[in-house]
Each structure stands twice: as C-alpha cells, then as structure tokens.
Coordinates of C-alpha atoms and ligand atoms in Angstrom, one line a residue:
M1 CA 66.2 152.2 100.8
A2 CA 67.8 148.9 100.5
H3 CA 69.4 146.7 97.8
L4 CA 67.4 143.6 97.6
L5 CA 67.8 140.2 95.7
I6 CA 64.4 138.9 94.5
T7 CA 64.5 135.3 93.3
G8 CA 61.6 134.5 91.1
G9 CA 60.8 138.2 90.8
A10 CA 59.2 137.8 87.2
G11 CA 56.5 135.5 88.5
F12 CA 53.0 136.0 89.9
I13 CA 53.7 137.1 93.5
G14 CA 57.2 138.3 92.7
S15 CA 56.2 140.8 89.9
H16 CA 53.6 142.5 92.3
T17 CA 56.1 142.6 95.1
C18 CA 58.8 144.2 92.9
L19 CA 56.3 146.9 92.0
V20 CA 55.5 147.6 95.7
L21 CA 59.2 147.6 96.6
L22 CA 60.3 149.9 93.8
E23 CA 57.6 152.2 94.8
A24 CA 58.8 152.0 98.4
G25 CA 62.3 153.3 97.0
H26 CA 64.3 150.0 97.0
S27 CA 66.7 148.9 94.3
L28 CA 66.2 145.4 93.1
V29 CA 68.1 142.6 91.4
V30 CA 65.8 139.9 90.1
L31 CA 67.2 136.3 89.5
D32 CA 64.9 134.3 87.6
N33 CA 65.1 131.5 84.9
F34 CA 61.5 132.3 83.5
A35 CA 60.6 128.6 83.9
N36 CA 57.2 129.7 84.8
S37 CA 57.1 133.5 83.8
S38 CA 57.9 136.0 81.2
P39 CA 60.5 138.9 81.3
E40 CA 57.5 141.0 79.9
S41 CA 56.1 141.0 83.5
L42 CA 59.2 143.0 84.7
I43 CA 59.0 145.4 81.7
R44 CA 55.5 146.2 82.9
V45 CA 56.6 146.6 86.4
L46 CA 59.0 149.2 85.3
E47 CA 56.3 150.8 83.3
L48 CA 53.8 150.8 86.3
A49 CA 56.6 152.2 88.6
E50 CA 57.4 154.9 85.9
L51 CA 60.9 153.9 85.5
G52 CA 63.0 153.7 82.3
F53 CA 64.0 150.3 80.8
E54 CA 67.6 151.3 81.7
S55 CA 66.8 152.0 85.2
E56 CA 69.5 150.9 87.6
R57 CA 66.9 150.2 90.2
L58 CA 65.7 147.1 88.6
R59 CA 68.4 144.6 87.1
V60 CA 67.3 141.3 85.8
I61 CA 69.5 138.3 85.7
E62 CA 68.4 135.3 83.8
G63 CA 69.6 132.4 85.9
D64 CA 69.0 129.4 88.2
I65 CA 68.9 129.5 91.9
R66 CA 70.8 126.0 91.7
S67 CA 73.6 127.6 89.9
E68 CA 76.6 129.0 92.1
A69 CA 77.8 131.1 89.0
D70 CA 74.3 132.5 88.5
L71 CA 73.8 133.4 92.1
N72 CA 77.3 135.0 92.1
R73 CA 76.4 137.2 89.2
A74 CA 73.2 138.2 91.0
F75 CA 75.1 139.1 94.3
G76 CA 77.5 141.0 92.1
A77 CA 74.8 143.1 90.1
T78 CA 74.2 145.8 92.5
P79 CA 75.4 149.2 91.4
G80 CA 78.7 150.7 92.9
S81 CA 80.1 148.7 95.8
T82 CA 76.9 148.3 97.7
G83 CA 76.0 144.6 98.3
I84 CA 72.8 142.9 98.6
E85 CA 71.2 143.6 101.9
A86 CA 68.4 141.2 102.0
V87 CA 66.8 138.5 99.7
I88 CA 63.2 137.7 99.0
H89 CA 63.1 134.2 98.0
F90 CA 60.2 133.4 95.7
A91 CA 61.8 131.1 93.2
G92 CA 60.3 127.5 93.2
L93 CA 57.9 125.3 91.7
K94 CA 54.3 125.3 93.1
A95 CA 52.0 123.0 91.3
V96 CA 50.8 120.3 93.9
G97 CA 49.8 117.7 91.2
E98 CA 52.9 118.1 89.4
S99 CA 54.8 117.7 92.5
V100 CA 53.1 114.2 93.1
A101 CA 54.1 113.2 89.5
H102 CA 57.8 114.6 89.8
P103 CA 58.9 114.6 93.3
L104 CA 62.6 114.8 92.4
R105 CA 62.2 118.0 90.2
Y106 CA 60.3 119.6 93.3
W107 CA 63.0 118.6 95.9
D108 CA 65.7 119.7 93.5
V109 CA 64.2 123.1 92.7
N110 CA 62.6 123.9 96.1
L111 CA 65.1 122.4 98.6
A112 CA 68.4 122.1 96.7
G113 CA 67.7 125.4 95.1
S114 CA 67.0 126.9 98.6
R115 CA 70.1 125.3 100.0
S116 CA 72.4 126.9 97.3
L117 CA 70.9 130.4 97.7
L118 CA 71.5 130.2 101.5
A119 CA 75.1 129.1 100.9
A120 CA 75.5 131.9 98.4
M121 CA 73.9 134.3 101.1
E122 CA 76.5 133.1 103.7
A123 CA 79.4 133.6 101.2
H124 CA 78.4 137.1 100.4
G125 CA 77.6 138.1 103.9
C126 CA 74.0 138.7 103.6
R127 CA 71.8 137.1 106.3
N128 CA 68.5 138.7 105.7
L129 CA 65.9 136.6 104.1
V130 CA 62.1 136.5 103.6
F131 CA 61.0 133.1 102.3
S132 CA 57.7 132.2 100.4
S133 CA 56.2 129.3 102.5
S134 CA 52.7 128.0 102.1
A135 CA 49.6 127.1 104.1
T136 CA 49.8 123.8 102.4
L137 CA 52.2 122.9 105.2
Y138 CA 49.2 122.5 107.5
G139 CA 47.7 119.5 105.5
Y140 CA 44.1 118.7 106.7
P141 CA 43.8 121.2 109.5
E142 CA 42.3 120.1 112.8
V143 CA 41.3 123.5 113.9
V144 CA 40.1 126.4 111.8
P145 CA 41.1 129.2 111.7
I146 CA 44.7 127.9 111.5
A147 CA 47.3 129.5 113.8
E148 CA 51.0 129.3 113.2
T149 CA 51.2 126.7 116.1
A150 CA 49.1 124.2 114.2
P151 CA 50.9 121.0 113.5
I152 CA 52.9 120.7 110.3
Q153 CA 51.7 117.8 108.4
P154 CA 52.1 118.3 104.6
I155 CA 50.3 115.8 102.4
N156 CA 52.2 116.0 99.0
P157 CA 55.8 116.5 97.8
Y158 CA 55.3 120.3 97.1
G159 CA 54.3 120.7 100.9
H160 CA 57.2 118.4 102.1
S161 CA 59.7 120.6 100.2
K162 CA 58.4 123.7 101.8
A163 CA 58.4 122.1 105.2
A164 CA 62.0 121.0 104.6
V165 CA 63.2 124.6 103.8
E166 CA 61.4 125.9 106.9
Q167 CA 63.4 123.6 109.0
L168 CA 66.6 124.2 107.1
L169 CA 66.0 128.0 108.0
A170 CA 65.4 127.2 111.6
D171 CA 68.5 125.2 111.8
L172 CA 70.6 127.9 110.1
Y173 CA 69.2 130.5 112.4
G174 CA 69.8 128.6 115.5
A175 CA 73.5 127.8 114.4
R176 CA 74.1 131.6 113.8
L177 CA 72.2 133.1 116.6
Q178 CA 75.4 133.7 118.9
S179 CA 77.6 134.8 116.0
Q180 CA 78.6 138.3 115.0
T181 CA 76.2 138.3 112.2
P182 CA 73.0 136.4 113.1
W183 CA 70.3 135.7 110.5
R184 CA 67.2 137.6 110.2
I185 CA 64.4 135.4 108.6
A186 CA 60.7 135.6 108.0
R187 CA 58.9 132.6 106.9
L188 CA 55.8 133.7 105.3
R189 CA 52.9 131.1 104.9
Y190 CA 50.7 132.3 102.2
F191 CA 47.0 131.1 101.9
N192 CA 45.5 131.5 98.4
P193 CA 46.9 134.5 96.5
V194 CA 44.6 135.7 93.7
G195 CA 43.8 138.9 91.7
A196 CA 46.2 141.3 90.1
H197 CA 47.4 144.9 90.1
P198 CA 44.2 147.1 89.5
S199 CA 45.7 148.4 86.3
G200 CA 45.4 144.9 84.9
R201 CA 48.8 145.2 83.5
I202 CA 50.4 142.4 85.4
G203 CA 48.8 139.1 86.8
E204 CA 48.9 135.5 87.0
D205 CA 49.7 133.8 83.9
P206 CA 49.9 130.1 84.5
N207 CA 51.4 127.7 81.9
G208 CA 48.7 125.1 80.5
T209 CA 45.7 124.3 82.6
P210 CA 45.4 126.3 85.8
N211 CA 45.7 124.3 89.0
N212 CA 44.0 127.0 91.1
L213 CA 40.4 128.0 91.2
F214 CA 40.8 131.7 90.4
P215 CA 42.7 131.6 87.1
F216 CA 40.6 128.6 86.0
V217 CA 37.2 130.8 86.8
S218 CA 38.7 133.7 84.9
Q219 CA 39.5 131.5 81.8
V220 CA 36.1 130.1 81.8
A221 CA 34.8 133.8 81.9
I222 CA 36.9 134.8 78.9
G223 CA 35.8 131.8 77.0
R224 CA 39.1 129.9 76.9
R225 CA 37.6 127.0 78.9
K226 CA 34.1 125.7 78.7
Q227 CA 33.2 125.1 82.3
L228 CA 34.4 124.8 85.9
Q229 CA 34.4 121.6 87.8
V230 CA 33.6 122.1 91.5
F231 CA 35.0 119.3 93.4
G232 CA 32.6 118.2 95.9
G233 CA 29.1 119.8 96.7
D234 CA 28.9 117.8 100.0
W235 CA 31.6 119.3 102.3
P236 CA 30.5 120.4 105.8
T237 CA 30.2 124.0 104.7
A238 CA 27.4 126.6 104.3
D239 CA 26.7 125.8 100.6
G240 CA 28.5 122.5 100.4
S241 CA 31.6 123.7 98.4
G242 CA 35.0 124.0 99.7
V243 CA 36.1 127.1 101.6
R244 CA 39.5 128.9 101.1
D245 CA 41.1 132.0 102.6
Y246 CA 41.9 134.2 99.5
I247 CA 44.3 137.2 99.6
H248 CA 44.6 139.8 97.0
V249 CA 48.2 139.6 95.6
M250 CA 48.6 143.3 96.2
D251 CA 47.9 142.9 100.0
L252 CA 50.3 140.0 99.9
A253 CA 52.9 142.1 98.2
E254 CA 52.4 144.8 100.9
G255 CA 52.8 142.1 103.6
H256 CA 56.4 141.4 102.1
R257 CA 57.2 145.0 102.3
A258 CA 55.9 145.1 105.9
A259 CA 57.9 141.9 106.8
L260 CA 61.1 143.4 105.3
D261 CA 60.8 146.6 107.2
V262 CA 60.3 144.7 110.4
L263 CA 63.2 142.3 109.9
L264 CA 65.8 145.1 109.0
A265 CA 64.6 147.3 111.9
E266 CA 64.4 144.9 114.7
P267 CA 66.9 142.7 116.3
P268 CA 67.6 139.3 114.7
Q269 CA 64.7 137.0 114.9
L270 CA 63.0 134.1 113.1
L271 CA 59.4 135.2 112.2
T272 CA 56.8 132.8 111.1
L273 CA 53.7 134.2 109.9
N274 CA 50.4 133.4 108.2
L275 CA 49.5 135.8 105.4
G276 CA 46.0 135.5 104.6
S277 CA 42.9 137.5 105.1
G278 CA 41.3 135.6 107.9
Q279 CA 38.1 135.1 106.0
G280 CA 36.8 132.1 104.2
H281 CA 34.9 132.1 100.7
S282 CA 33.3 129.1 99.2
V283 CA 33.9 128.1 95.5
L284 CA 30.4 128.9 94.7
E285 CA 30.7 132.4 96.2
V286 CA 33.9 132.9 94.2
V287 CA 32.0 131.9 91.0
S288 CA 29.2 134.3 91.8
A289 CA 31.6 137.1 92.7
F290 CA 33.6 136.6 89.5
G291 CA 30.5 136.4 87.4
A292 CA 29.1 139.7 88.7
A293 CA 32.7 141.4 88.4
S294 CA 33.1 140.2 84.8
G295 CA 29.6 140.4 83.5
Q296 CA 30.2 137.0 82.0
P297 CA 28.6 133.7 82.8
V298 CA 30.7 131.2 84.7
P299 CA 29.2 127.8 84.0
Y300 CA 30.1 125.0 86.4
E301 CA 29.3 121.5 87.3
I302 CA 29.5 119.8 90.7
V303 CA 31.7 116.6 90.5
P304 CA 32.9 114.2 93.3
R305 CA 35.5 115.5 95.8
R306 CA 39.2 115.5 94.8
A307 CA 41.7 113.4 96.7
G308 CA 43.8 115.7 98.9
D309 CA 41.3 118.5 99.4
A310 CA 40.2 119.8 102.7
A311 CA 36.7 121.2 103.5
A312 CA 38.0 124.6 104.8
T313 CA 41.2 126.2 105.3
V314 CA 41.3 129.9 106.7
A315 CA 44.2 131.7 108.4
D316 CA 44.2 132.9 111.7
A317 CA 45.7 136.3 110.6
S318 CA 46.2 137.9 114.0
L319 CA 49.9 137.2 114.5
A320 CA 50.8 139.0 111.3
H321 CA 48.8 142.0 112.2
G322 CA 50.4 142.0 115.6
R323 CA 54.2 141.6 114.4
L324 CA 54.0 143.7 111.2
G325 CA 51.1 146.1 111.7
W326 CA 49.7 144.8 108.4
R327 CA 46.6 143.3 107.5
T328 CA 44.6 142.7 104.2
S329 CA 42.3 145.6 103.2
R330 CA 41.1 144.2 99.8
T331 CA 37.6 142.4 99.4
L332 CA 36.6 139.3 97.1
Q333 CA 34.9 141.8 94.9
D334 CA 38.3 143.7 94.5
M335 CA 40.2 140.4 93.8
C336 CA 37.5 139.6 91.1
R337 CA 37.5 143.1 89.5
D338 CA 41.2 143.2 89.4
G339 CA 41.6 139.7 88.2
W340 CA 39.1 140.3 85.4
A341 CA 40.9 143.5 84.5
W342 CA 43.9 141.4 83.9
Q343 CA 42.3 138.5 82.2
S344 CA 40.2 140.5 79.8
G345 CA 43.1 143.0 79.0
N346 CA 45.4 140.0 78.4
P347 CA 43.4 137.0 77.3
K348 CA 46.6 135.1 76.5
G349 CA 48.4 136.3 79.5
Y350 CA 52.0 137.7 78.6
G351 CA 51.7 135.8 75.4
K352 CA 54.7 133.7 76.2
Ligands
LIG1 N1 50.6 131.2 94.2 C1 50.2 130.4 95.3 O1 49.3 130.0 95.3 C2 51.3 130.1 96.3 C3 50.9 129.8 97.6 C4 51.7 129.5 98.5 C5 53.1 129.7 98.5 N2 53.6 130.0 97.1 C6 55.0 130.2 96.9 O2 55.3 131.6 96.6 C7 56.3 131.5 95.6 C8 55.9 132.3 94.4 O3 54.8 131.8 93.7 P1 54.1 132.4 92.4 O4 52.8 132.0 92.6 O5 54.6 133.8 92.2 O6 54.7 131.4 91.5 P2 55.3 131.6 89.9 O7 55.6 130.4 89.3 O8 54.5 132.6 89.4 O9 56.7 132.4 90.4 C9 57.9 131.6 90.8 C10 59.0 132.2 89.8 O10 60.2 131.4 90.2 C11 60.9 131.1 88.9 N3 61.8 129.9 89.0 C12 61.3 128.6 89.1 N4 62.4 127.9 89.2 C13 63.4 128.8 89.3 C14 64.9 128.3 89.3 N5 65.3 127.1 89.5 N6 65.7 129.4 89.4 C15 65.3 130.8 89.2 N7 63.9 130.9 89.1 C16 63.0 130.0 89.2 C17 59.9 131.1 87.8 O11 60.3 131.2 86.7 C18 58.8 132.1 88.4 O12 59.1 133.4 87.9 C19 56.7 130.0 95.2 O13 57.8 129.6 96.1 C20 55.5 129.4 95.7 O14 55.6 128.1 96.1 C21 52.7 130.4 96.2

C-alpha cells in the first residue's frame, strides 16, 4: 500500500486508474483543475470502490500543476506524517488539432506543468514517477508494429510537448542516477485508449466535438451526431480505412498499476514502454463492432484523407509484457460493449 499523487486523476484514463489503485489498496491524492473533467467522475470512483465520500483514501485537490502553491498543498495532503511515495502524472492537454492552433497553451500545460511538478517532487523528496506519454511520438511510423526503439519524430505540437517531457525525464534520471536517491521513472506510451468501466458509471466525456473515433462513433449511435466521417477509404489496409491499436481503458489502468509495482520493487530505472494491445482494427471494423454492441445504426460517409494521419499504427507490445508481466485481455467487442454502457447510461456524459 502506498500514498500516491495522481495528477489529472479526474480525467478519462486517470479516473479508471484511480479505481484500480484504490482496489489495490493504495491511498490517493488527486490534483486536477477540472479543465477537461468533472469532480463527478471521482464521486463515482468512490462509489465503485465502495468507499464513503469522506474516505481518507481519496483526497481531491482542485488546483493546477503549474502552481507551486497547489503542488505544495497536494504533497501536504496525505494523512498523518506519511509523504507521497510516487506520482502518476496524467494532467495535460491532449487534442492534436487544438495543439496546432494553440501551441503556447500546449507547451505551457504539458511541458511547463511537468517541469513544475518535477521540481515539486524534488523539493518533497519524491522521485518515483509514472508519466503519460503517447504513441503520437512516433509520427508516421516506418515499421509496424512499432517498437520502443523506433525513431521519435512527432508531427504536431502535442507530440512535440510529450517528446520534450520524455527528454526532460531522461535528463533528470541521468543527473540523479549516482545520488543517494535516484529517480525511478516509467514513460508509458499509450496507443488508443477507449471503452469504459464495465459498470458504465465512468467513461470518456470529451468537451465539444470529439477528436477521436470511439467517442464520435458512440455519439452517432446515441443520436447526438448525424453521421461519422471516415477519413480516407484508400489507405493501403485490408478495407481501405485507417488501422489503429485500441486499448481498453481498464487494461490501460491495470498497466499503470503493474508499472508502479515494478518501479517500486526493482532497483532505480528509466522504463520506456508501449501500452497497446498489439492488434490493429480498422475504422470500418470499429463502426461495425460498435453497431453490433449497441444495436444502433452508425451511419458514415467516406471522405478524403485528413492531413497528419498515418495508414496504420500498431504497437509492438512485447516489451511491456516482458518487463511488467502485463498484457491486454479485453477485445474490441468488450471495448464497444463497455463504451456503449457508458454512453447509453450517460448520454450527456457527467453533465458538466
Ligand atoms: N486519451 C488518449 O487518447 C491519450 C493517448 C495518449 C496519451 N494520453 C495522455 O494521457 C493523459 C491523460 O489523458 P486522458 O485521456 O485521461 O485526458 P483527460 O483530458 O480526460 O484527462 C486529463 C486531466 O488533466 C486535467 N488537467 C489538464 N490541465 C491541468 C492542469 N494544468 N493542472 C491540473 N490538471 C489538469 C484535466 O482536467 C483532466 O482531468 C494526458 O497526459 C494525455 O496526453 C492520452
């Protein structure tokens, strides 16, 4: 059992990970400014974990990772004299298109925010970190499946900001390696997280028009949007639509628990791991699987390719399996069933 700080813990991946960590017996402090989430997600996490609202095992601090004062409040929020032993750092902005329009905002939250978090960790003597990185670092991959050794060549400001934080972490790790208290760091490169907790009580609640395929498809199925645009029907793939590696958010959450366990148990190290299923599914396969899971039609039209997309991105997920003893267990059908349970039970998300 450890005391953990979860930045961005109210968000999509953070909320599911908080549940998995509470169920594993950990105590959590969540720091979130709710820029893209609602405190309601954490109320539901408590309910799913069968903990009361006053539970000391989940403390929520509304604050910003760029604020030293807010970070100090979060590091001081553990019960008794126990300090935070490790941080899982989800907080950040993640919309690729928005990052192209607002690079300053992305560099500020993702890079400056991470820098101030790391400075606070050093000040509070906590040097164990799991960081949310992204497969977007690989840009247009030359070889698929993509291994962690593939070149880092991001193609948008969001990807650049994630690559910069990865580099900062490597620099910090190197600088402290010979010290009394070296860093233990896991840089986890997620592929395409989708789905929801099987209860349908927590899930992804994007602001405005969803940027990603799954929430878009589920909003079409529930009737919030008229039809899906499929960008490109002429990719060099089996059915001509783009292929991605989708990972059920519960598998991803369990991957974080596994990474944390390994980091805390093993000698200091800098782990860099792809978290994906290792399997590709095309847009049209997702449309068909979601239609079957929901029993609703998902009308779509094929439109020209979108700038910045790649034909296929699929993880080589073998390193994570070897290092963490973890691999995904949920199928595309599970992702659609659970995503639909969330969407149909909460047509307006958390209603924020
Ligand atoms: N969802 C994906 O497709 C995906 C893929 C790869 C990597 N990631 C990364 O994983 C992390 C979590 O993603 P998610 O899908 O859960 O996103 P999300 O937007 O649902 O969660 C991010 C959380 O961080 C909070 N936040 C944003 N700025 C903050 C700030 N300045 N201070 C404090 N809190 C702040 C938001 O309110 C939100 O609760 C992000 O870093 C994202 O870049 C996501």
